[in-house]
GROMACS .gro file of N, CA and C in nm:
model
  549
    1UNK      N    1  -2.210   1.624   2.048
    1UNK     CA    2  -2.111   1.727   2.045
    1UNK      C    3  -2.053   1.754   2.183
    2UNK      N    4  -2.139   1.763   2.284
    2UNK     CA    5  -2.090   1.793   2.419
    2UNK      C    6  -2.005   1.678   2.474
    3UNK      N    7  -2.041   1.554   2.438
    3UNK     CA    8  -1.962   1.440   2.484
    3UNK      C    9  -1.824   1.441   2.421
    4UNK      N   10  -1.816   1.479   2.293
    4UNK     CA   11  -1.687   1.487   2.225
    4UNK      C   12  -1.601   1.598   2.287
    5UNK      N   13  -1.663   1.713   2.318
    5UNK     CA   14  -1.588   1.822   2.381
    5UNK      C   15  -1.539   1.780   2.520
    6UNK      N   16  -1.623   1.710   2.594
    6UNK     CA   17  -1.584   1.661   2.726
    6UNK      C   18  -1.464   1.566   2.712
    7UNK      N   19  -1.473   1.475   2.616
    7UNK     CA   20  -1.365   1.378   2.596
    7UNK      C   21  -1.236   1.450   2.556
    8UNK      N   22  -1.245   1.552   2.471
    8UNK     CA   23  -1.126   1.627   2.429
    8UNK      C   24  -1.061   1.697   2.548
    9UNK      N   25  -1.141   1.741   2.644
    9UNK     CA   26  -1.087   1.810   2.761
    9UNK      C   27  -1.030   1.714   2.865
   10UNK      N   28  -1.098   1.602   2.887
   10UNK     CA   29  -1.063   1.514   3.000
   10UNK      C   30  -1.014   1.375   2.960
   11UNK      N   31  -1.014   1.344   2.832
   11UNK     CA   32  -0.968   1.214   2.781
   11UNK      C   33  -1.041   1.096   2.843
   12UNK      N   34  -1.165   1.119   2.880
   12UNK     CA   35  -1.252   1.012   2.928
   12UNK      C   36  -1.396   1.058   2.907
   13UNK      N   37  -1.486   0.967   2.925
   13UNK     CA   38  -1.628   1.000   2.914
   13UNK      C   39  -1.685   1.020   3.054
   14UNK      N   40  -1.786   1.106   3.068
   14UNK     CA   41  -1.844   1.131   3.200
   14UNK      C   42  -1.925   1.011   3.248
   15UNK      N   43  -1.948   1.007   3.378
   15UNK     CA   44  -2.035   0.905   3.436
   15UNK      C   45  -2.177   0.930   3.387
   16UNK      N   46  -2.264   0.831   3.405
   16UNK     CA   47  -2.404   0.846   3.366
   16UNK      C   48  -2.466   0.968   3.434
   17UNK      N   49  -2.441   0.983   3.566
   17UNK     CA   50  -2.505   1.093   3.639
   17UNK      C   51  -2.450   1.228   3.593
   18UNK      N   52  -2.320   1.236   3.567
   18UNK     CA   53  -2.265   1.364   3.520
   18UNK      C   54  -2.312   1.392   3.377
   19UNK      N   55  -2.324   1.287   3.297
   19UNK     CA   56  -2.375   1.303   3.161
   19UNK      C   57  -2.518   1.357   3.164
   20UNK      N   58  -2.594   1.310   3.259
   20UNK     CA   59  -2.733   1.357   3.275
   20UNK      C   60  -2.734   1.507   3.302
   21UNK      N   61  -2.643   1.556   3.388
   21UNK     CA   62  -2.631   1.700   3.415
   21UNK      C   63  -2.580   1.774   3.291
   22UNK      N   64  -2.476   1.721   3.230
   22UNK     CA   65  -2.413   1.785   3.115
   22UNK      C   66  -2.513   1.807   3.001
   23UNK      N   67  -2.597   1.707   2.979
   23UNK     CA   68  -2.693   1.714   2.869
   23UNK      C   69  -2.829   1.770   2.914
   24UNK      N   70  -2.836   1.811   3.041
   24UNK     CA   71  -2.957   1.872   3.096
   24UNK      C   72  -3.080   1.781   3.080
   25UNK      N   73  -3.063   1.657   3.119
   25UNK     CA   74  -3.172   1.560   3.113
   25UNK      C   75  -3.213   1.526   3.255
   26UNK      N   76  -3.340   1.537   3.283
   26UNK     CA   77  -3.388   1.516   3.420
   26UNK      C   78  -3.407   1.370   3.455
   27UNK      N   79  -3.441   1.289   3.356
   27UNK     CA   80  -3.477   1.150   3.384
   27UNK      C   81  -3.359   1.055   3.359
   28UNK      N   82  -3.337   0.963   3.453
   28UNK     CA   83  -3.235   0.860   3.434
   28UNK      C   84  -3.273   0.768   3.319
   29UNK      N   85  -3.401   0.748   3.301
   29UNK     CA   86  -3.450   0.664   3.192
   29UNK      C   87  -3.415   0.726   3.056
   30UNK      N   88  -3.430   0.858   3.045
   30UNK     CA   89  -3.400   0.928   2.919
   30UNK      C   90  -3.252   0.917   2.886
   31UNK      N   91  -3.164   0.936   2.984
   31UNK     CA   92  -3.020   0.927   2.959
   31UNK      C   93  -2.983   0.783   2.923
   32UNK      N   94  -3.046   0.685   2.988
   32UNK     CA   95  -3.019   0.544   2.955
   32UNK      C   96  -3.058   0.513   2.811
   33UNK      N   97  -3.172   0.566   2.767
   33UNK     CA   98  -3.217   0.543   2.629
   33UNK      C   99  -3.122   0.611   2.529
   34UNK      N  100  -3.076   0.732   2.562
   34UNK     CA  101  -2.983   0.803   2.475
   34UNK      C  102  -2.853   0.725   2.463
   35UNK      N  103  -2.800   0.677   2.573
   35UNK     CA  104  -2.675   0.601   2.572
   35UNK      C  105  -2.693   0.473   2.492
   36UNK      N  106  -2.805   0.405   2.510
   36UNK     CA  107  -2.833   0.283   2.434
   36UNK      C  108  -2.836   0.313   2.284
   37UNK      N  109  -2.898   0.426   2.247
   37UNK     CA  110  -2.904   0.465   2.105
   37UNK      C  111  -2.765   0.498   2.051
   38UNK      N  112  -2.683   0.568   2.130
   38UNK     CA  113  -2.548   0.603   2.087
   38UNK      C  114  -2.459   0.478   2.074
   39UNK      N  115  -2.484   0.378   2.160
   39UNK     CA  116  -2.412   0.250   2.148
   39UNK      C  117  -2.452   0.180   2.019
   40UNK      N  118  -2.581   0.174   1.994
   40UNK     CA  119  -2.633   0.108   1.875
   40UNK      C  120  -2.579   0.172   1.747
   41UNK      N  121  -2.564   0.305   1.748
   41UNK     CA  122  -2.515   0.378   1.631
   41UNK      C  123  -2.362   0.373   1.618
   42UNK      N  124  -2.293   0.316   1.719
   42UNK     CA  125  -2.148   0.302   1.712
   42UNK      C  126  -2.070   0.421   1.765
   43UNK      N  127  -2.139   0.517   1.831
   43UNK     CA  128  -2.069   0.633   1.886
   43UNK      C  129  -2.011   0.605   2.024
   44UNK      N  130  -2.076   0.516   2.099
   44UNK     CA  131  -2.027   0.478   2.231
   44UNK      C  132  -2.011   0.327   2.237
   45UNK      N  133  -1.924   0.284   2.328
   45UNK     CA  134  -1.899   0.143   2.350
   45UNK      C  135  -1.883   0.124   2.500
   46UNK      N  136  -1.871   0.000   2.544
   46UNK     CA  137  -1.850  -0.028   2.684
   46UNK      C  138  -1.717  -0.101   2.698
   47UNK      N  139  -1.630  -0.048   2.782
   47UNK     CA  140  -1.499  -0.109   2.806
   47UNK      C  141  -1.516  -0.232   2.894
   48UNK      N  142  -1.414  -0.318   2.902
   48UNK     CA  143  -1.425  -0.439   2.985
   48UNK      C  144  -1.459  -0.410   3.131
   49UNK      N  145  -1.421  -0.292   3.182
   49UNK     CA  146  -1.453  -0.259   3.321
   49UNK      C  147  -1.591  -0.196   3.336
   50UNK      N  148  -1.672  -0.205   3.230
   50UNK     CA  149  -1.812  -0.160   3.225
   50UNK      C  150  -1.826  -0.007   3.214
   51UNK      N  151  -1.714   0.065   3.199
   51UNK     CA  152  -1.723   0.210   3.180
   51UNK      C  153  -1.746   0.239   3.032
   52UNK      N  154  -1.810   0.353   3.006
   52UNK     CA  155  -1.831   0.394   2.868
   52UNK      C  156  -1.699   0.433   2.803
   53UNK      N  157  -1.687   0.400   2.675
   53UNK     CA  158  -1.569   0.440   2.599
   53UNK      C  159  -1.614   0.485   2.460
   54UNK      N  160  -1.530   0.560   2.390
   54UNK     CA  161  -1.566   0.602   2.255
   54UNK      C  162  -1.583   0.482   2.163
   55UNK      N  163  -1.686   0.485   2.083
   55UNK     CA  164  -1.709   0.379   1.984
   55UNK      C  165  -1.636   0.410   1.854
   56UNK      N  166  -1.652   0.323   1.756
   56UNK     CA  167  -1.579   0.337   1.629
   56UNK      C  168  -1.615   0.464   1.554
   57UNK      N  169  -1.733   0.520   1.577
   57UNK     CA  170  -1.775   0.641   1.506
   57UNK      C  171  -1.757   0.769   1.588
   58UNK      N  172  -1.708   0.758   1.712
   58UNK     CA  173  -1.698   0.872   1.802
   58UNK      C  174  -1.610   0.984   1.745
   59UNK      N  175  -1.505   0.945   1.674
   59UNK     CA  176  -1.410   1.044   1.624
   59UNK      C  177  -1.436   1.086   1.480
   60UNK      N  178  -1.549   1.046   1.423
   60UNK     CA  179  -1.584   1.091   1.289
   60UNK      C  180  -1.609   1.242   1.289
   61UNK      N  181  -1.569   1.305   1.180
   61UNK     CA  182  -1.595   1.447   1.160
   61UNK      C  183  -1.659   1.464   1.024
   62UNK      N  184  -1.747   1.564   1.009
   62UNK     CA  185  -1.812   1.582   0.879
   62UNK      C  186  -1.712   1.626   0.772
   63UNK      N  187  -1.725   1.568   0.655
   63UNK     CA  188  -1.646   1.605   0.539
   63UNK      C  189  -1.742   1.673   0.443
   64UNK      N  190  -1.724   1.799   0.422
   64UNK     CA  191  -1.816   1.878   0.341
   64UNK      C  192  -1.812   1.836   0.194
   65UNK      N  193  -1.926   1.843   0.128
   65UNK     CA  194  -1.930   1.824  -0.017
   65UNK      C  195  -1.880   1.948  -0.089
   66UNK      N  196  -1.879   2.062  -0.018
   66UNK     CA  197  -1.833   2.187  -0.077
   66UNK      C  198  -1.682   2.197  -0.065
   67UNK      N  199  -1.623   2.275  -0.154
   67UNK     CA  200  -1.482   2.309  -0.143
   67UNK      C  201  -1.473   2.457  -0.114
   68UNK      N  202  -1.358   2.499  -0.065
   68UNK     CA  203  -1.337   2.642  -0.043
   68UNK      C  204  -1.229   2.687  -0.141
   69UNK      N  205  -1.255   2.796  -0.209
   69UNK     CA  206  -1.162   2.847  -0.310
   69UNK      C  207  -1.049   2.923  -0.244
   70UNK      N  208  -0.930   2.900  -0.293
   70UNK     CA  209  -0.815   2.975  -0.246
   70UNK      C  210  -0.783   3.087  -0.344
   71UNK      N  211  -0.873   3.112  -0.435
   71UNK     CA  212  -0.859   3.220  -0.533
   71UNK      C  213  -0.987   3.299  -0.534
   72UNK      N  214  -1.062   3.288  -0.643
   72UNK     CA  215  -1.190   3.359  -0.655
   72UNK      C  216  -1.292   3.299  -0.559
   73UNK      N  217  -1.394   3.376  -0.527
   73UNK     CA  218  -1.499   3.327  -0.437
   73UNK      C  219  -1.582   3.221  -0.507
   74UNK      N  220  -1.643   3.134  -0.428
   74UNK     CA  221  -1.735   3.036  -0.483
   74UNK      C  222  -1.863   3.038  -0.401
   75UNK      N  223  -1.971   2.996  -0.464
   75UNK     CA  224  -2.100   2.992  -0.395
   75UNK      C  225  -2.095   2.885  -0.286
   76UNK      N  226  -2.167   2.911  -0.178
   76UNK     CA  227  -2.173   2.812  -0.071
   76UNK      C  228  -2.302   2.733  -0.082
   77UNK      N  229  -2.295   2.611  -0.042
   77UNK     CA  230  -2.415   2.529  -0.026
   77UNK      C  231  -2.384   2.431   0.085
   78UNK      N  232  -2.481   2.409   0.167
   78UNK     CA  233  -2.460   2.329   0.287
   78UNK      C  234  -2.525   2.192   0.274
   79UNK      N  235  -2.483   2.121   0.173
   79UNK     CA  236  -2.533   1.985   0.158
   79UNK      C  237  -2.453   1.894   0.249
   80UNK      N  238  -2.517   1.790   0.297
   80UNK     CA  239  -2.448   1.695   0.381
   80UNK      C  240  -2.339   1.622   0.304
   81UNK      N  241  -2.237   1.581   0.373
   81UNK     CA  242  -2.129   1.506   0.312
   81UNK      C  243  -2.106   1.378   0.388
   82UNK      N  244  -1.996   1.315   0.361
   82UNK     CA  245  -1.959   1.194   0.433
   82UNK      C  246  -1.902   1.232   0.569
   83UNK      N  247  -1.871   1.131   0.649
   83UNK     CA  248  -1.803   1.148   0.775
   83UNK      C  249  -1.676   1.066   0.769
   84UNK      N  250  -1.567   1.125   0.816
   84UNK     CA  251  -1.440   1.053   0.822
   84UNK      C  252  -1.374   1.082   0.955
   85UNK      N  253  -1.276   1.001   0.990
   85UNK     CA  254  -1.191   1.033   1.105
   85UNK      C  255  -1.061   1.089   1.048
   86UNK      N  256  -0.994   1.170   1.127
   86UNK     CA  257  -0.866   1.226   1.083
   86UNK      C  258  -0.768   1.112   1.057
   87UNK      N  259  -0.766   1.012   1.145
   87UNK     CA  260  -0.678   0.897   1.124
   87UNK      C  261  -0.708   0.829   0.991
   88UNK      N  262  -0.837   0.809   0.963
   88UNK     CA  263  -0.878   0.743   0.839
   88UNK      C  264  -0.826   0.820   0.718
   89UNK      N  265  -0.822   0.952   0.729
   89UNK     CA  266  -0.780   1.037   0.619
   89UNK      C  267  -0.628   1.043   0.605
   90UNK      N  268  -0.556   1.049   0.717
   90UNK     CA  269  -0.411   1.070   0.713
   90UNK      C  270  -0.328   0.945   0.737
   91UNK      N  271  -0.383   0.846   0.805
   91UNK     CA  272  -0.304   0.730   0.847
   91UNK      C  273  -0.356   0.606   0.777
   92UNK      N  274  -0.281   0.557   0.679
   92UNK     CA  275  -0.323   0.437   0.606
   92UNK      C  276  -0.274   0.310   0.673
   93UNK      N  277  -0.156   0.316   0.739
   93UNK     CA  278  -0.098   0.198   0.803
   93UNK      C  279  -0.057   0.234   0.946
   94UNK      N  280  -0.151   0.227   1.041
   94UNK     CA  281  -0.122   0.272   1.178
   94UNK      C  282  -0.001   0.206   1.242
   95UNK      N  283   0.024   0.079   1.214
   95UNK     CA  284   0.132   0.008   1.282
   95UNK      C  285   0.270   0.060   1.245
   96UNK      N  286   0.283   0.129   1.131
   96UNK     CA  287   0.414   0.181   1.090
   96UNK      C  288   0.415   0.334   1.079
   97UNK      N  289   0.313   0.400   1.133
   97UNK     CA  290   0.301   0.545   1.117
   97UNK      C  291   0.350   0.618   1.241
   98UNK      N  292   0.425   0.725   1.216
   98UNK     CA  293   0.475   0.811   1.324
   98UNK      C  294   0.450   0.956   1.282
   99UNK      N  295   0.418   1.040   1.379
   99UNK     CA  296   0.399   1.182   1.354
   99UNK      C  297   0.526   1.254   1.398
  100UNK      N  298   0.585   1.335   1.307
  100UNK     CA  299   0.712   1.400   1.336
  100UNK      C  300   0.700   1.550   1.312
  101UNK      N  301   0.729   1.633   1.414
  101UNK     CA  302   0.725   1.778   1.396
  101UNK      C  303   0.838   1.824   1.303
  102UNK      N  304   0.809   1.927   1.223
  102UNK     CA  305   0.906   1.982   1.129
  102UNK      C  306   0.968   2.107   1.191
  103UNK      N  307   1.100   2.117   1.182
  103UNK     CA  308   1.172   2.237   1.225
  103UNK      C  309   1.254   2.285   1.107
  104UNK      N  310   1.242   2.413   1.075
  104UNK     CA  311   1.318   2.469   0.963
  104UNK      C  312   1.230   2.486   0.841
  105UNK      N  313   1.286   2.553   0.739
  105UNK     CA  314   1.206   2.584   0.622
  105UNK      C  315   1.266   2.536   0.490
  106UNK      N  316   1.344   2.429   0.494
  106UNK     CA  317   1.405   2.378   0.371
  106UNK      C  318   1.305   2.315   0.275
  107UNK      N  319   1.181   2.292   0.319
  107UNK     CA  320   1.080   2.229   0.232
  107UNK      C  321   0.960   2.322   0.209
  108UNK      N  322   0.978   2.451   0.235
  108UNK     CA  323   0.865   2.545   0.231
  108UNK      C  324   0.801   2.557   0.094
  109UNK      N  325   0.879   2.541  -0.014
  109UNK     CA  326   0.821   2.556  -0.148
  109UNK      C  327   0.728   2.440  -0.184
  110UNK      N  328   0.730   2.334  -0.105
  110UNK     CA  329   0.633   2.224  -0.121
  110UNK      C  330   0.521   2.237  -0.017
  111UNK      N  331   0.521   2.349   0.057
  111UNK     CA  332   0.415   2.373   0.155
  111UNK      C  333   0.438   2.304   0.288
  112UNK      N  334   0.558   2.252   0.310
  112UNK     CA  335   0.591   2.191   0.440
  112UNK      C  336   0.665   2.298   0.519
  113UNK      N  337   0.597   2.353   0.619
  113UNK     CA  338   0.647   2.469   0.692
  113UNK      C  339   0.698   2.432   0.831
  114UNK      N  340   0.783   2.520   0.883
  114UNK     CA  341   0.831   2.508   1.020
  114UNK      C  342   0.711   2.502   1.114
  115UNK      N  343   0.706   2.403   1.200
  115UNK     CA  344   0.595   2.387   1.293
  115UNK      C  345   0.489   2.288   1.247
  116UNK      N  346   0.491   2.252   1.117
  116UNK     CA  347   0.397   2.150   1.069
  116UNK      C  348   0.432   2.015   1.132
  117UNK      N  349   0.341   1.923   1.121
  117UNK     CA  350   0.366   1.785   1.162
  117UNK      C  351   0.349   1.697   1.039
  118UNK      N  352   0.450   1.615   1.010
  118UNK     CA  353   0.438   1.524   0.896
  118UNK      C  354   0.398   1.386   0.946
  119UNK      N  355   0.318   1.319   0.864
  119UNK     CA  356   0.273   1.183   0.890
  119UNK      C  357   0.367   1.094   0.811
  120UNK      N  358   0.446   1.013   0.880
  120UNK     CA  359   0.552   0.936   0.817
  120UNK      C  360   0.524   0.787   0.830
  121UNK      N  361   0.525   0.718   0.716
  121UNK     CA  362   0.519   0.572   0.717
  121UNK      C  363   0.663   0.522   0.725
  122UNK      N  364   0.696   0.461   0.840
  122UNK     CA  365   0.833   0.415   0.863
  122UNK      C  366   0.861   0.294   0.774
  123UNK      N  367   0.958   0.312   0.685
  123UNK     CA  368   1.005   0.202   0.601
  123UNK      C  369   1.141   0.241   0.543
  124UNK      N  370   1.227   0.143   0.519
  124UNK     CA  371   1.365   0.173   0.479
  124UNK      C  372   1.385   0.200   0.330
  125UNK      N  373   1.279   0.194   0.251
  125UNK     CA  374   1.293   0.217   0.107
  125UNK      C  375   1.194   0.323   0.062
  126UNK      N  376   1.230   0.390  -0.048
  126UNK     CA  377   1.144   0.494  -0.104
  126UNK      C  378   1.169   0.501  -0.254
  127UNK      N  379   1.079   0.567  -0.324
  127UNK     CA  380   1.095   0.587  -0.468
  127UNK      C  381   1.151   0.726  -0.494
  128UNK      N  382   1.221   0.740  -0.605
  128UNK     CA  383   1.269   0.871  -0.647
  128UNK      C  384   1.147   0.963  -0.658
  129UNK      N  385   1.158   1.082  -0.601
  129UNK     CA  386   1.047   1.177  -0.601
  129UNK      C  387   0.965   1.176  -0.474
  130UNK      N  388   0.981   1.073  -0.390
  130UNK     CA  389   0.911   1.070  -0.262
  130UNK      C  390   0.972   1.172  -0.166
  131UNK      N  391   0.888   1.231  -0.083
  131UNK     CA  392   0.939   1.314   0.026
  131UNK      C  393   0.970   1.217   0.139
  132UNK      N  394   1.095   1.222   0.185
  132UNK     CA  395   1.139   1.124   0.284
  132UNK      C  396   1.194   1.193   0.409
  133UNK      N  397   1.190   1.119   0.518
  133UNK     CA  398   1.267   1.155   0.636
  133UNK      C  399   1.387   1.062   0.631
  134UNK      N  400   1.506   1.124   0.623
  134UNK     CA  401   1.629   1.047   0.612
  134UNK      C  402   1.713   1.069   0.737
  135UNK      N  403   1.803   0.975   0.762
  135UNK     CA  404   1.896   0.986   0.874
  135UNK      C  405   2.036   0.999   0.817
  136UNK      N  406   2.101   1.112   0.849
  136UNK     CA  407   2.239   1.136   0.809
  136UNK      C  408   2.314   1.174   0.936
  137UNK      N  409   2.421   1.103   0.964
  137UNK     CA  410   2.500   1.130   1.085
  137UNK      C  411   2.413   1.135   1.211
  138UNK      N  412   2.322   1.039   1.223
  138UNK     CA  413   2.232   1.028   1.338
  138UNK      C  414   2.139   1.147   1.355
  139UNK      N  415   2.113   1.221   1.246
  139UNK     CA  416   2.021   1.334   1.252
  139UNK      C  417   1.916   1.318   1.144
  140UNK      N  418   1.791   1.357   1.179
  140UNK     CA  419   1.681   1.355   1.083
  140UNK      C  420   1.691   1.473   0.988
  141UNK      N  421   1.649   1.452   0.864
  141UNK     CA  422   1.624   1.560   0.769
  141UNK      C  423   1.507   1.520   0.681
  142UNK      N  424   1.432   1.618   0.636
  142UNK     CA  425   1.321   1.591   0.546
  142UNK      C  426   1.354   1.655   0.412
  143UNK      N  427   1.353   1.574   0.307
  143UNK     CA  428   1.387   1.621   0.172
  143UNK      C  429   1.318   1.530   0.071
  144UNK      N  430   1.327   1.569  -0.057
  144UNK     CA  431   1.278   1.485  -0.166
  144UNK      C  432   1.393   1.395  -0.211
  145UNK      N  433   1.365   1.265  -0.224
  145UNK     CA  434   1.468   1.171  -0.268
  145UNK      C  435   1.488   1.186  -0.418
  146UNK      N  436   1.613   1.205  -0.458
  146UNK     CA  437   1.646   1.218  -0.599
  146UNK      C  438   1.766   1.132  -0.634
  147UNK      N  439   1.807   1.141  -0.761
  147UNK     CA  440   1.921   1.063  -0.806
  147UNK      C  441   2.000   1.147  -0.907
  148UNK      N  442   2.130   1.157  -0.887
  148UNK     CA  443   2.221   1.226  -0.980
  148UNK      C  444   2.342   1.136  -1.001
  149UNK      N  445   2.380   1.118  -1.127
  149UNK     CA  446   2.498   1.037  -1.158
  149UNK      C  447   2.499   0.904  -1.084
  150UNK      N  448   2.384   0.839  -1.084
  150UNK     CA  449   2.368   0.707  -1.022
  150UNK      C  450   2.387   0.708  -0.869
  151UNK      N  451   2.379   0.826  -0.806
  151UNK     CA  452   2.389   0.837  -0.661
  151UNK      C  453   2.260   0.900  -0.608
  152UNK      N  454   2.216   0.853  -0.493
  152UNK     CA  455   2.098   0.913  -0.430
  152UNK      C  456   2.136   1.049  -0.371
  153UNK      N  457   2.044   1.145  -0.384
  153UNK     CA  458   2.062   1.278  -0.327
  153UNK      C  459   1.934   1.317  -0.255
  154UNK      N  460   1.945   1.417  -0.169
  154UNK     CA  461   1.830   1.468  -0.094
  154UNK      C  462   1.810   1.613  -0.134
  155UNK      N  463   1.695   1.641  -0.195
  155UNK     CA  464   1.670   1.771  -0.257
  155UNK      C  465   1.576   1.855  -0.171
  156UNK      N  466   1.622   1.975  -0.133
  156UNK     CA  467   1.534   2.064  -0.057
  156UNK      C  468   1.433   2.131  -0.149
  157UNK      N  469   1.333   2.193  -0.090
  157UNK     CA  470   1.233   2.268  -0.165
  157UNK      C  471   1.240   2.414  -0.120
  158UNK      N  472   1.360   2.469  -0.127
  158UNK     CA  473   1.386   2.607  -0.091
  158UNK      C  474   1.521   2.641  -0.154
  159UNK      N  475   1.523   2.739  -0.244
  159UNK     CA  476   1.645   2.769  -0.320
  159UNK      C  477   1.761   2.816  -0.232
  160UNK      N  478   1.733   2.850  -0.107
  160UNK     CA  479   1.839   2.892  -0.016
  160UNK      C  480   1.918   2.773   0.041
  161UNK      N  481   1.871   2.652   0.015
  161UNK     CA  482   1.938   2.532   0.064
  161UNK      C  483   1.994   2.454  -0.054
  162UNK      N  484   2.107   2.388  -0.033
  162UNK     CA  485   2.168   2.309  -0.139
  162UNK      C  486   2.124   2.164  -0.130
  163UNK      N  487   2.126   2.099  -0.246
  163UNK     CA  488   2.099   1.956  -0.251
  163UNK      C  489   2.205   1.884  -0.168
  164UNK      N  490   2.163   1.788  -0.090
  164UNK     CA  491   2.256   1.711  -0.007
  164UNK      C  492   2.302   1.591  -0.090
  165UNK      N  493   2.432   1.583  -0.109
  165UNK     CA  494   2.495   1.472  -0.182
  165UNK      C  495   2.582   1.397  -0.080
  166UNK      N  496   2.521   1.306  -0.006
  166UNK     CA  497   2.594   1.241   0.104
  166UNK      C  498   2.718   1.166   0.055
  167UNK      N  499   2.828   1.193   0.123
  167UNK     CA  500   2.953   1.121   0.093
  167UNK      C  501   2.949   0.982   0.154
  168UNK      N  502   2.883   0.974   0.270
  168UNK     CA  503   2.867   0.845   0.337
  168UNK      C  504   2.723   0.800   0.322
  169UNK      N  505   2.698   0.680   0.363
  169UNK     CA  506   2.564   0.623   0.351
  169UNK      C  507   2.465   0.697   0.440
  170UNK      N  508   2.344   0.712   0.389
  170UNK     CA  509   2.236   0.765   0.471
  170UNK      C  510   2.124   0.662   0.467
  171UNK      N  511   2.030   0.677   0.558
  171UNK     CA  512   1.922   0.579   0.570
  171UNK      C  513   1.787   0.648   0.553
  172UNK      N  514   1.696   0.578   0.489
  172UNK     CA  515   1.559   0.626   0.481
  172UNK      C  516   1.489   0.579   0.608
  173UNK      N  517   1.438   0.674   0.685
  173UNK     CA  518   1.361   0.641   0.804
  173UNK      C  519   1.216   0.613   0.767
  174UNK      N  520   1.165   0.691   0.670
  174UNK     CA  521   1.028   0.672   0.628
  174UNK      C  522   0.990   0.768   0.517
  175UNK      N  523   0.870   0.747   0.465
  175UNK     CA  524   0.817   0.827   0.355
  175UNK      C  525   0.701   0.911   0.409
  176UNK      N  526   0.701   1.039   0.373
  176UNK     CA  527   0.595   1.129   0.418
  176UNK      C  528   0.467   1.097   0.343
  177UNK      N  529   0.361   1.067   0.420
  177UNK     CA  530   0.232   1.030   0.362
  177UNK      C  531   0.130   1.143   0.374
  178UNK      N  532   0.162   1.245   0.454
  178UNK     CA  533   0.070   1.357   0.473
  178UNK      C  534   0.128   1.454   0.573
  179UNK      N  535   0.052   1.558   0.601
  179UNK     CA  536   0.098   1.657   0.698
  179UNK      C  537  -0.023   1.733   0.750
  180UNK      N  538  -0.002   1.804   0.861
  180UNK     CA  539  -0.105   1.893   0.913
  180UNK      C  540  -0.039   2.002   0.993
  181UNK      N  541  -0.117   2.109   1.016
  181UNK     CA  542  -0.069   2.218   1.100
  181UNK      C  543  -0.187   2.272   1.179
  182UNK      N  544  -0.156   2.329   1.291
  182UNK     CA  545  -0.259   2.397   1.370
  182UNK      C  546  -0.222   2.544   1.377
  183UNK      N  547  -0.322   2.627   1.397
  183UNK     CA  548  -0.300   2.772   1.402
  183UNK      C  549  -0.327   2.824   1.541
   0.00000   0.00000   0.00000
């Protein structure tokens, strides 16, 4: 936990000697054994320059077996669950994925709020009903792709906004695959 917090603050891992202080370990042998164990478990790795780097499991976070109710209360139980990374959960195709901040509230009725970040798989095609990031007049917009009278339209999720019926061609920049927000 402390190594992950250190990495989040400084975007690097501490030296062996600083790690020894951080983890309050007196013996160099003890810290060496801990590091060896963390390497074996896949939490740490060694970069080509021999410095420690995060391993494949370093960014895993616990995924609870419990759910939290957004209505009535539910009983809690603290059973162990799986571990996942945020990327593993939100990003299926890293090579074509981009994170795009949302501005405005035209999609609020679908829970996409001003300030959220959408996870977009960049591709030029989409299916009717997909939430897309489209380009109209060199500007981004996020809407649901629809079809009326054999023409593609962009449908907002807020009754205060009108469906966009482009007179000229528009382009699909990508399809929204997920979203997140911070508080």
